[in-house]
Coordinates of C-alpha atoms and ligand atoms in Angstrom, one line a residue:
M1 CA 65.9 40.9 97.5
K2 CA 68.8 42.5 94.9
M3 CA 72.1 42.5 95.8
I4 CA 75.1 42.8 93.6
K5 CA 78.5 40.4 94.4
I6 CA 81.6 41.1 92.7
L7 CA 83.3 37.8 92.1
G8 CA 86.7 38.5 90.4
F9 CA 85.8 38.6 87.2
V10 CA 82.7 37.4 87.2
T11 CA 79.8 39.9 88.3
L12 CA 76.4 38.5 90.1
L13 CA 73.3 40.4 90.0
A14 CA 71.3 38.2 92.4
T15 CA 68.0 38.3 92.8
S16 CA 66.2 35.9 95.0
Y17 CA 62.8 34.5 94.2
Q18 CA 60.0 33.2 95.7
C19 CA 60.3 29.2 96.6
L20 CA 57.0 27.4 95.1
A21 CA 58.0 23.8 94.1
Q22 CA 61.5 22.8 93.3
T23 CA 61.1 21.1 89.5
S24 CA 63.8 19.0 87.9
L25 CA 65.1 20.5 84.6
V26 CA 67.4 19.2 82.1
G27 CA 68.7 15.4 82.8
P28 CA 70.2 13.6 85.3
G29 CA 72.0 15.8 88.1
K30 CA 71.5 18.9 86.0
K31 CA 69.1 20.8 88.0
I32 CA 67.7 24.1 86.9
D33 CA 65.5 25.9 89.6
P34 CA 63.0 28.0 88.3
Y35 CA 62.2 29.8 91.2
H36 CA 65.5 30.4 92.4
Y37 CA 67.8 32.0 89.8
E38 CA 70.7 34.6 89.6
I39 CA 71.3 36.7 86.5
T40 CA 75.0 36.6 85.9
K41 CA 76.2 38.9 83.5
N42 CA 79.9 37.7 82.5
G43 CA 81.7 34.3 82.6
L44 CA 85.0 32.9 81.4
F45 CA 84.3 29.6 80.6
R46 CA 86.6 27.1 79.5
R47 CA 84.7 24.7 77.5
A48 CA 81.0 26.0 76.2
A49 CA 79.2 29.2 76.5
V50 CA 75.8 30.6 75.8
S51 CA 74.3 34.4 76.1
S52 CA 71.1 34.6 76.0
A53 CA 68.3 37.4 77.2
H54 CA 66.6 35.5 80.0
P55 CA 69.0 33.4 83.0
L56 CA 66.6 30.2 82.6
A57 CA 67.7 30.2 79.0
S58 CA 71.0 30.5 79.0
K59 CA 71.1 27.9 81.8
V60 CA 69.1 25.5 79.8
G61 CA 71.3 25.7 76.5
A62 CA 74.8 25.5 78.8
A63 CA 72.9 22.4 80.5
I64 CA 71.8 20.7 77.5
M65 CA 75.7 21.0 76.3
E66 CA 77.1 19.5 79.5
Q67 CA 74.7 16.6 78.6
G68 CA 76.5 15.8 75.2
G69 CA 74.4 18.4 73.0
N70 CA 76.3 20.8 70.7
A71 CA 75.9 24.5 70.0
F72 CA 73.3 23.5 67.5
D73 CA 70.9 21.4 70.3
A74 CA 71.9 24.6 72.8
A75 CA 70.3 26.8 69.7
I76 CA 67.3 24.9 69.3
A77 CA 66.9 23.9 73.2
T78 CA 67.4 28.3 74.2
Q79 CA 65.4 29.1 71.5
L80 CA 62.4 26.9 72.8
A81 CA 62.9 28.1 76.6
L82 CA 62.7 31.7 75.7
A83 CA 59.4 31.0 74.0
V84 CA 58.5 30.4 77.1
V85 CA 60.6 32.4 79.4
Y86 CA 60.7 35.3 77.5
P87 CA 57.6 35.9 75.6
G88 CA 57.8 39.5 74.5
A89 CA 60.2 38.2 71.8
G90 CA 61.5 34.7 72.2
N91 CA 58.8 33.0 70.3
I92 CA 57.3 29.9 68.2
G93 CA 55.0 32.3 66.5
G94 CA 57.4 34.7 64.9
G95 CA 61.0 34.1 62.7
G96 CA 64.6 34.7 62.6
F97 CA 67.9 34.1 61.6
L98 CA 70.8 31.4 62.7
L99 CA 74.2 32.0 61.5
A100 CA 76.7 29.2 62.0
R101 CA 80.2 28.1 61.6
M102 CA 81.2 24.6 62.2
S103 CA 84.0 23.3 64.0
K104 CA 85.6 21.7 60.7
G105 CA 85.4 25.5 58.6
E106 CA 81.9 25.2 56.7
V107 CA 79.7 28.6 57.4
F108 CA 75.7 28.9 56.5
G109 CA 73.0 30.9 57.2
L110 CA 69.5 29.3 58.0
D111 CA 66.5 31.9 57.0
Y112 CA 63.2 31.1 59.1
R113 CA 61.9 34.9 58.4
E114 CA 58.6 35.5 58.3
A115 CA 56.6 35.4 54.9
A116 CA 53.6 37.4 53.3
P117 CA 50.7 34.9 53.4
A118 CA 49.4 33.9 49.9
R119 CA 46.4 36.5 50.2
A120 CA 48.4 39.5 50.8
N121 CA 49.2 42.3 48.4
R122 CA 51.3 45.3 48.2
D123 CA 48.3 48.0 49.2
M124 CA 46.9 45.6 51.7
Y125 CA 47.7 48.8 54.5
L126 CA 45.8 51.4 52.5
D127 CA 42.6 53.0 52.6
K128 CA 40.8 53.6 49.8
N129 CA 42.2 57.1 49.4
G130 CA 45.9 55.3 49.5
N131 CA 47.0 56.3 52.9
A132 CA 48.8 53.8 55.0
I133 CA 47.0 52.7 58.1
T134 CA 50.0 51.3 60.1
M135 CA 47.9 50.5 62.7
L136 CA 46.8 47.5 61.0
S137 CA 50.4 45.8 60.2
Q138 CA 51.2 46.7 63.6
Q139 CA 48.8 45.4 65.6
G140 CA 45.8 42.1 65.2
Q141 CA 45.8 39.4 63.2
L142 CA 46.4 41.2 59.8
A143 CA 49.8 42.1 61.2
S144 CA 51.1 38.8 61.3
G145 CA 53.5 37.1 58.9
I146 CA 53.4 33.1 58.4
P147 CA 55.5 32.0 61.3
G148 CA 58.7 30.5 60.6
T149 CA 60.7 29.5 64.2
V150 CA 59.4 25.7 64.3
A151 CA 60.6 25.3 60.4
G152 CA 63.8 26.9 61.5
L153 CA 64.2 24.5 64.6
F154 CA 63.8 21.5 62.5
A155 CA 66.5 22.9 59.8
T156 CA 68.5 23.4 62.3
M157 CA 68.1 19.5 63.4
P158 CA 70.2 18.0 61.6
Y159 CA 73.9 19.7 62.7
A160 CA 72.6 18.4 66.4
K161 CA 73.4 15.5 68.0
L162 CA 70.7 14.9 70.6
P163 CA 67.1 14.2 69.9
F164 CA 64.3 16.7 69.6
S165 CA 62.2 15.5 72.1
V166 CA 65.2 15.8 74.9
L167 CA 65.3 19.8 73.3
I168 CA 62.0 20.8 74.0
Q169 CA 61.3 19.0 76.9
P170 CA 62.8 21.9 79.4
A171 CA 60.7 24.6 77.5
I172 CA 57.5 22.5 78.1
D173 CA 58.4 21.9 82.0
L174 CA 58.7 26.0 81.8
A175 CA 55.2 26.3 80.4
E176 CA 53.5 23.5 82.4
K177 CA 55.4 23.8 86.2
G178 CA 55.7 27.8 85.5
F179 CA 58.7 30.0 86.8
A180 CA 59.4 33.0 88.9
I181 CA 59.4 35.9 86.4
T182 CA 61.4 39.0 86.9
E183 CA 60.8 42.7 87.7
K184 CA 61.5 43.9 84.8
Q185 CA 58.7 40.9 83.0
A186 CA 56.3 41.9 86.0
N187 CA 56.7 45.9 84.9
G188 CA 55.8 44.4 81.1
F189 CA 52.8 42.2 81.9
N190 CA 51.3 45.5 83.7
G191 CA 52.3 47.8 81.2
E192 CA 50.7 46.1 78.4
K193 CA 47.3 44.6 80.0
A194 CA 45.0 47.2 78.2
I195 CA 46.0 45.8 74.8
F196 CA 46.4 42.5 76.0
Q197 CA 42.8 42.6 76.7
K198 CA 41.6 45.0 73.4
Q199 CA 43.3 42.4 71.2
N200 CA 42.2 39.0 72.9
S201 CA 39.3 37.8 73.9
Q202 CA 39.8 35.0 75.6
P203 CA 42.0 34.8 79.0
I204 CA 45.9 35.0 78.6
A205 CA 48.2 33.8 80.5
F206 CA 49.8 37.0 80.6
V207 CA 46.6 39.0 82.2
K208 CA 45.7 38.5 85.7
E209 CA 43.4 40.5 87.8
T210 CA 46.2 42.2 90.6
K211 CA 49.0 43.5 89.2
W212 CA 52.3 41.4 88.5
K213 CA 55.1 41.4 90.9
V214 CA 58.7 40.2 90.9
G215 CA 58.7 36.4 91.5
D216 CA 55.0 35.6 90.7
T217 CA 55.2 32.5 88.8
L218 CA 54.0 32.7 85.3
I219 CA 51.9 29.6 84.0
Q220 CA 51.3 28.7 80.3
K221 CA 49.0 25.6 79.9
E222 CA 47.9 26.0 76.2
L223 CA 51.4 26.8 74.8
A224 CA 52.6 23.4 77.3
A225 CA 50.2 21.8 75.1
T226 CA 51.0 23.2 71.6
L227 CA 55.0 22.5 72.9
K228 CA 53.6 18.7 73.3
R229 CA 52.1 18.5 70.1
I230 CA 55.7 19.5 68.5
Q231 CA 57.4 17.3 70.3
K232 CA 55.2 14.4 69.3
D233 CA 54.3 15.3 65.7
G234 CA 57.6 17.1 64.7
A235 CA 57.2 20.5 62.4
K236 CA 53.7 19.0 61.5
G237 CA 52.7 19.5 65.3
F238 CA 52.6 23.4 64.5
Y239 CA 51.9 23.6 60.5
E240 CA 49.6 21.2 60.2
G241 CA 46.1 19.7 62.6
E242 CA 45.4 20.8 66.2
T243 CA 47.7 24.2 66.4
A244 CA 47.4 25.3 62.6
K245 CA 43.6 25.1 62.9
L246 CA 43.5 27.0 66.1
L247 CA 45.9 29.7 64.4
V248 CA 43.6 29.8 61.3
A249 CA 40.8 30.5 63.5
E250 CA 42.5 33.2 65.5
M251 CA 43.1 34.8 61.8
Q252 CA 39.1 34.7 61.4
K253 CA 38.5 36.6 64.6
G254 CA 40.1 39.8 63.0
N255 CA 40.8 39.7 59.2
G256 CA 43.3 37.9 59.3
I257 CA 44.8 36.0 56.2
I258 CA 47.3 33.2 57.1
S259 CA 45.6 29.9 55.8
L260 CA 45.8 26.3 56.6
E261 CA 47.6 26.0 53.2
D262 CA 50.5 29.2 53.9
L263 CA 51.2 27.1 57.1
K264 CA 51.6 24.1 55.3
S265 CA 54.1 25.1 52.5
Y266 CA 56.1 27.3 54.4
T267 CA 60.1 26.4 54.5
A268 CA 63.3 27.4 56.3
K269 CA 66.2 28.8 53.9
L270 CA 69.7 28.2 53.3
R271 CA 71.8 31.3 52.9
N272 CA 75.2 31.9 51.9
P273 CA 76.2 34.3 54.3
I274 CA 78.2 37.8 53.3
E275 CA 81.6 37.9 54.1
F276 CA 84.3 40.2 54.3
D277 CA 87.9 41.2 56.0
Y278 CA 88.3 44.1 58.4
R279 CA 91.5 44.4 60.0
G280 CA 92.9 41.4 59.7
H281 CA 89.5 39.5 61.0
H282 CA 87.4 37.6 58.8
I283 CA 83.4 39.0 59.5
V284 CA 80.5 36.7 58.4
S285 CA 77.1 37.9 58.9
F286 CA 73.4 37.7 57.4
A287 CA 72.7 37.8 54.0
P288 CA 69.5 39.1 52.6
P289 CA 66.5 38.7 53.5
S290 CA 68.4 40.7 56.3
S291 CA 69.8 43.9 56.1
G292 CA 72.2 43.4 58.8
G293 CA 75.3 41.7 56.9
L294 CA 75.4 44.4 54.0
L295 CA 75.1 47.1 56.2
I296 CA 77.8 46.2 58.6
N297 CA 79.7 45.2 55.5
Q298 CA 79.3 48.7 54.4
M299 CA 79.9 50.9 57.3
M300 CA 82.9 48.6 58.2
K301 CA 84.7 49.2 54.7
M302 CA 83.9 52.9 54.7
I303 CA 85.9 53.5 58.3
E304 CA 88.6 50.9 57.2
K305 CA 91.1 53.4 55.4
Y306 CA 90.8 55.5 58.7
P307 CA 93.2 55.2 61.7
V308 CA 90.0 55.0 63.7
S309 CA 92.2 53.6 66.8
E310 CA 94.4 56.5 66.7
Y311 CA 91.5 58.4 66.8
K312 CA 90.0 56.6 70.5
F313 CA 86.9 55.7 71.6
Q314 CA 83.4 58.0 71.2
S315 CA 86.1 61.0 70.4
V316 CA 84.6 63.5 67.8
K317 CA 86.6 62.0 65.0
S318 CA 86.1 58.5 65.4
V319 CA 82.2 59.1 66.5
Q320 CA 81.5 61.8 63.5
L321 CA 83.3 59.2 60.9
M322 CA 81.3 56.0 62.3
I323 CA 78.2 58.1 61.9
E324 CA 78.6 59.3 58.5
A325 CA 79.2 55.9 57.6
E326 CA 76.0 55.1 58.9
R327 CA 74.3 57.6 56.9
R328 CA 75.5 56.5 53.7
A329 CA 74.7 52.6 54.5
Y330 CA 70.8 53.2 55.6
A331 CA 70.2 55.3 52.8
D332 CA 71.2 52.3 50.5
R333 CA 69.1 49.9 52.7
A334 CA 66.2 51.9 52.0
E335 CA 66.5 51.8 48.3
H336 CA 68.0 48.4 47.1
M337 CA 67.2 46.2 50.0
G338 CA 64.9 43.7 50.3
D339 CA 64.1 39.1 49.7
P340 CA 66.6 38.4 47.4
D341 CA 63.8 35.8 45.7
F342 CA 61.6 38.8 44.5
Y343 CA 64.1 41.6 44.3
K344 CA 67.5 41.1 42.7
V345 CA 69.7 43.2 45.7
P346 CA 72.7 44.4 43.9
V347 CA 75.1 42.6 46.9
K348 CA 78.1 43.0 44.5
T349 CA 78.2 46.5 43.8
L350 CA 77.0 47.7 47.0
T351 CA 80.0 46.1 49.1
S352 CA 82.7 46.8 46.2
D353 CA 85.7 48.9 46.9
A354 CA 85.3 51.0 44.4
Y355 CA 81.7 52.0 45.3
L356 CA 82.1 52.4 49.0
A357 CA 84.9 54.6 48.4
K358 CA 82.9 56.7 46.0
R359 CA 80.1 56.9 48.8
M360 CA 82.6 58.1 51.2
S361 CA 84.0 60.7 48.6
D362 CA 81.8 63.5 49.9
Y363 CA 83.0 62.7 53.3
S364 CA 83.7 66.0 55.5
P365 CA 85.6 65.5 58.9
D366 CA 84.7 68.7 60.1
K367 CA 81.0 69.1 59.5
A368 CA 77.6 67.1 59.4
G369 CA 76.5 65.6 56.3
V370 CA 72.8 66.1 55.1
S371 CA 70.3 63.3 53.9
T372 CA 68.4 65.0 51.1
A373 CA 64.9 63.5 51.9
I374 CA 62.9 65.2 54.4
T375 CA 60.4 62.6 55.8
A376 CA 61.5 61.7 59.1
G377 CA 59.5 58.7 61.2
A378 CA 59.1 58.6 64.9
I379 CA 61.1 56.2 65.9
H380 CA 60.4 53.1 68.7
E381 CA 62.3 52.1 71.5
S382 CA 60.6 48.6 71.8
E383 CA 63.7 45.7 72.2
E384 CA 61.8 42.9 71.8
T385 CA 63.5 41.0 69.2
T386 CA 66.0 38.6 70.9
H387 CA 69.8 37.4 70.2
I388 CA 71.7 34.2 71.2
S389 CA 75.2 33.8 71.1
I390 CA 76.7 29.8 71.7
V391 CA 80.4 28.4 71.3
D392 CA 80.9 24.6 72.3
A393 CA 83.9 22.7 73.3
A394 CA 84.3 21.5 69.8
G395 CA 84.2 24.7 68.4
N396 CA 80.8 24.9 66.7
M397 CA 79.7 29.1 66.8
V398 CA 76.1 29.8 66.4
S399 CA 74.7 33.0 66.3
V400 CA 70.6 33.3 66.0
T401 CA 68.7 36.4 66.6
T402 CA 64.8 35.7 66.7
T403 CA 61.8 38.1 66.6
L404 CA 57.9 38.8 67.1
N405 CA 58.7 42.0 65.9
D406 CA 57.4 44.5 68.4
T407 CA 57.3 43.8 71.8
Y408 CA 54.8 40.9 72.4
G409 CA 54.5 41.1 68.6
S410 CA 50.9 42.2 67.6
K411 CA 49.7 41.4 71.0
T412 CA 47.6 38.5 69.8
V413 CA 47.6 35.2 71.4
V414 CA 46.3 32.0 69.3
A415 CA 43.5 31.0 71.9
G416 CA 43.6 27.3 72.9
A417 CA 47.4 27.3 71.6
G418 CA 49.0 30.0 74.2
F419 CA 51.1 31.4 72.0
L420 CA 51.8 35.6 70.6
L421 CA 51.8 36.0 66.7
N422 CA 54.5 38.3 65.6
N423 CA 53.6 41.7 63.9
E424 CA 56.7 41.1 61.2
M425 CA 53.9 42.5 58.2
D426 CA 55.2 45.9 59.1
D427 CA 59.0 45.4 58.2
F428 CA 57.8 45.6 54.4
S429 CA 57.7 48.9 52.9
V430 CA 53.5 49.6 53.4
K431 CA 53.7 52.2 50.7
P432 CA 57.0 53.7 49.3
G433 CA 57.9 56.6 51.8
V434 CA 56.3 56.0 54.8
P435 CA 58.3 54.9 57.8
N436 CA 57.9 52.2 59.7
M437 CA 57.4 51.6 63.6
Y438 CA 61.4 51.8 63.5
G439 CA 61.3 54.9 61.2
A440 CA 62.3 52.9 58.3
I441 CA 61.3 53.6 55.0
G442 CA 61.6 51.4 51.8
G443 CA 60.0 51.0 48.1
E444 CA 60.2 48.7 45.5
A445 CA 62.6 46.5 47.0
N446 CA 60.3 46.0 50.1
A447 CA 57.0 45.9 48.5
I448 CA 54.8 43.4 50.1
A449 CA 54.2 40.3 47.7
P450 CA 52.9 36.8 48.7
G451 CA 55.2 34.6 49.7
K452 CA 58.3 37.5 49.9
R453 CA 60.0 37.6 53.1
M454 CA 60.2 41.0 54.9
L455 CA 63.4 43.1 54.9
S456 CA 65.0 42.6 58.1
S457 CA 67.9 44.3 60.2
M458 CA 68.1 41.2 62.2
T459 CA 72.3 40.5 62.0
P460 CA 73.5 37.4 63.6
T461 CA 77.1 37.5 63.1
L462 CA 80.3 35.8 63.9
V463 CA 84.1 36.9 63.4
L464 CA 87.0 34.4 62.9
K465 CA 90.7 35.9 63.2
N466 CA 94.0 34.0 61.9
K467 CA 91.1 31.7 60.7
K468 CA 90.1 30.6 64.1
P469 CA 87.0 31.5 65.9
Y470 CA 86.7 34.6 67.8
V471 CA 83.8 36.3 68.5
V472 CA 79.8 35.6 68.2
I473 CA 77.8 38.9 68.7
G474 CA 74.1 40.0 67.8
T475 CA 71.5 41.9 69.4
P476 CA 67.9 43.2 69.4
G477 CA 66.7 47.0 68.6
G478 CA 64.5 47.3 65.0
T479 CA 67.1 49.7 62.7
T480 CA 69.6 50.1 65.7
I481 CA 70.9 46.1 65.3
P482 CA 73.7 46.5 62.6
T483 CA 74.3 49.6 64.4
S484 CA 75.4 47.8 67.3
V485 CA 76.8 45.1 66.1
Y486 CA 79.1 47.5 64.1
Q487 CA 80.0 49.2 67.1
G488 CA 80.4 46.3 69.1
L489 CA 82.8 44.9 66.5
V490 CA 84.6 48.4 66.2
N491 CA 85.0 48.4 70.2
I492 CA 86.6 45.0 69.9
I493 CA 88.6 45.3 66.9
D494 CA 89.6 48.5 67.0
F495 CA 89.7 49.9 70.6
N496 CA 90.9 46.6 72.1
M497 CA 88.0 46.1 74.4
S498 CA 86.5 43.1 76.4
A499 CA 83.3 41.7 75.3
S500 CA 81.4 43.2 78.3
D501 CA 82.9 46.4 77.8
A502 CA 82.4 46.3 73.6
I503 CA 78.5 45.8 74.4
N504 CA 77.8 48.0 77.4
K505 CA 79.5 51.3 76.6
P506 CA 76.9 53.8 75.4
K507 CA 76.0 53.5 72.0
F508 CA 74.9 56.2 69.1
H509 CA 72.5 55.6 66.1
H510 CA 72.1 57.3 62.8
Q511 CA 70.3 55.9 59.8
W512 CA 69.9 57.9 57.2
Q513 CA 66.5 58.8 57.7
P514 CA 65.1 60.9 59.9
D515 CA 68.8 62.8 60.0
V516 CA 69.1 62.5 63.5
V517 CA 71.6 60.9 65.9
M518 CA 70.3 59.4 68.8
I519 CA 72.3 58.4 71.9
E520 CA 72.4 56.3 74.8
K521 CA 72.7 58.3 78.4
D522 CA 76.2 58.4 79.8
F523 CA 77.3 59.2 76.4
D524 CA 80.6 61.7 76.2
A525 CA 79.6 64.8 77.1
N526 CA 82.2 66.9 75.3
T527 CA 81.7 64.7 72.4
K528 CA 78.2 65.8 72.0
K529 CA 78.7 69.1 72.3
Q530 CA 81.2 69.2 69.6
L531 CA 78.4 67.5 66.9
L532 CA 76.6 69.8 68.1
A533 CA 78.8 72.5 66.5
M534 CA 79.4 70.8 64.1
G535 CA 75.8 70.8 62.9
Y536 CA 74.6 67.6 64.1
K537 CA 71.1 67.3 66.1
L538 CA 71.1 64.9 68.8
V539 CA 68.2 63.0 70.3
D540 CA 68.7 61.4 73.8
R541 CA 67.2 58.0 73.7
G542 CA 66.8 54.9 76.2
G543 CA 69.2 51.8 75.5
I544 CA 70.1 50.7 72.3
G545 CA 70.5 46.8 71.5
R546 CA 70.7 44.3 74.1
T547 CA 74.1 42.6 72.8
E548 CA 74.9 39.2 73.6
A549 CA 78.7 38.5 72.6
I550 CA 81.1 35.8 73.3
R551 CA 84.9 36.5 72.4
I552 CA 87.4 33.6 72.5
L553 CA 90.6 34.1 74.1
S554 CA 94.1 33.0 72.7
D555 CA 94.2 30.3 75.4
G556 CA 90.8 29.2 74.2
K557 CA 88.6 30.3 77.2
K558 CA 85.5 31.9 76.4
E559 CA 84.3 35.6 77.6
T560 CA 81.2 35.8 77.5
A561 CA 79.1 38.8 78.5
A562 CA 75.0 39.8 78.6
D563 CA 73.9 42.7 78.2
I564 CA 73.2 45.0 81.4
R565 CA 70.6 47.0 79.6
G566 CA 68.5 43.9 80.0
D567 CA 67.6 40.8 82.3
D568 CA 70.0 39.0 79.7
A569 CA 72.5 36.3 81.2
V570 CA 75.4 34.1 80.3
A571 CA 76.0 30.6 81.5
G572 CA 78.6 28.1 80.5
F573 CA 81.1 25.4 81.9
Ligands
DON1 O1 63.4 42.3 61.7 C1 63.7 43.3 62.1 O2 64.8 44.1 61.7 C2 63.1 43.5 62.8 N1 61.8 43.0 62.8 C3 63.7 43.4 64.3 C4 62.6 43.9 65.5 C5 63.6 44.3 66.9 O3 64.6 44.0 66.8 C6 62.6 45.2 68.0 N2 63.0 45.3 69.2 N3 63.5 46.6 69.0

């Protein structure tokens, strides 16, 4: 049964799931019922707020803060819960970026992006004639980079208040006792059945004989056992011992190359964020090996000198200007961005006023620009990265984006350990000019090398206004991620929208190559007509991103919004 209740500002999309047993999740008096829950899209919270891709994960994060945890505790517990209740993207077999601003003002980024194994090399996905075999970078054991998420969770612990054993317990309960799946998840498991069976020789939790339906319970015993090893032994419970052995055994089944030594030597890295000002707001975002912070810096600075708010939301003038900024920034992504520990990314130049003014010097407001190269790649519409936005009562802001890359990553579950492995190796440029699954191309800057981290588009972002916390935002969406964050921020700053409108209005995306503008349904028909007349090629596509945003109002209340494109939900108090 589905119903929509409108309760003042709060819109509830309530789904009633079949009753099984009541489990007690998260602390004294704080019960979360994993078999009955609502998908709440918006909330106005006084103290603390979470927005994530799954209602149970958001509830876990909020409950942890209600129990005395801060935004970092919530970030750890919510990521772990997502690894169970949102297995398409939530993960312990993938990687991510956490960007934070502490209540006292310090900002930092934690990079726990996957890394290429020691036995990787730049031509590992080429056949003997030098042709790219992208199947290998996208499916099966060879597609995986060394997972970073568990290292990232432990690198976050110094900022948290509660013991790790408490933060991981809700995830263990959800894996062990199960939870009711949503309709979208049932469809996802049914749709992937054949490929799951192809990639896994042993039975896995996501495959059953009959069709999955909404309200069915998903139990993941092997994953629960892995989480318990992490609870008991810390990061070593993943990177060494039983879990590491199982992961390496899984590699050996399918020409995978991650070794025990690769796992043992993996570390999360601290990164200084990309920071810039835009119309009186201070924007903080993620630095390379993400391209996200640089891209939004470039795009927003390219449009800053134009009166965007006068042009009006989704008018041909504002959209065309924003597209041309996207085209130019994404061309730089392909050429200049990669892991800064392996390639000197010209951050200063790429973000300098003089350079950006030069980039826009050939901008013409009446006609479509042209991306000179011709290679065009197919664009993949998976939404399976996932973002969490969190603000706590003390004013800490945490923005985390984490991923397996594609939906269910490499589709390969580590036998005996119950978690999916990423297919993040495809985010490298497997061969110069050959598009990855998002159509992104690259070259030397993002070539494969042992230990190197593949270029990402993930863009966890924070905004300060008058030096005070204002917005936490981020999204999945492959190469569309920076576009979604850029448009979300322009919607808030230039068009004065609420968090909910800013993320849910129709979006458009241009990434230099292929030279087309992708548009969501419900995009303004008149603007479409005018863009076509100017010479733009338009391509209709499904939803772009699933953005989670929190906007802190002048009275301190947290206007919290979850994307309507998925099961995303808010929680808070
Ligand atoms: O790091 C990246 O840019 C990609 N692996 C993110 C993948 C993603 O967002 C999947 N959803 N479309």
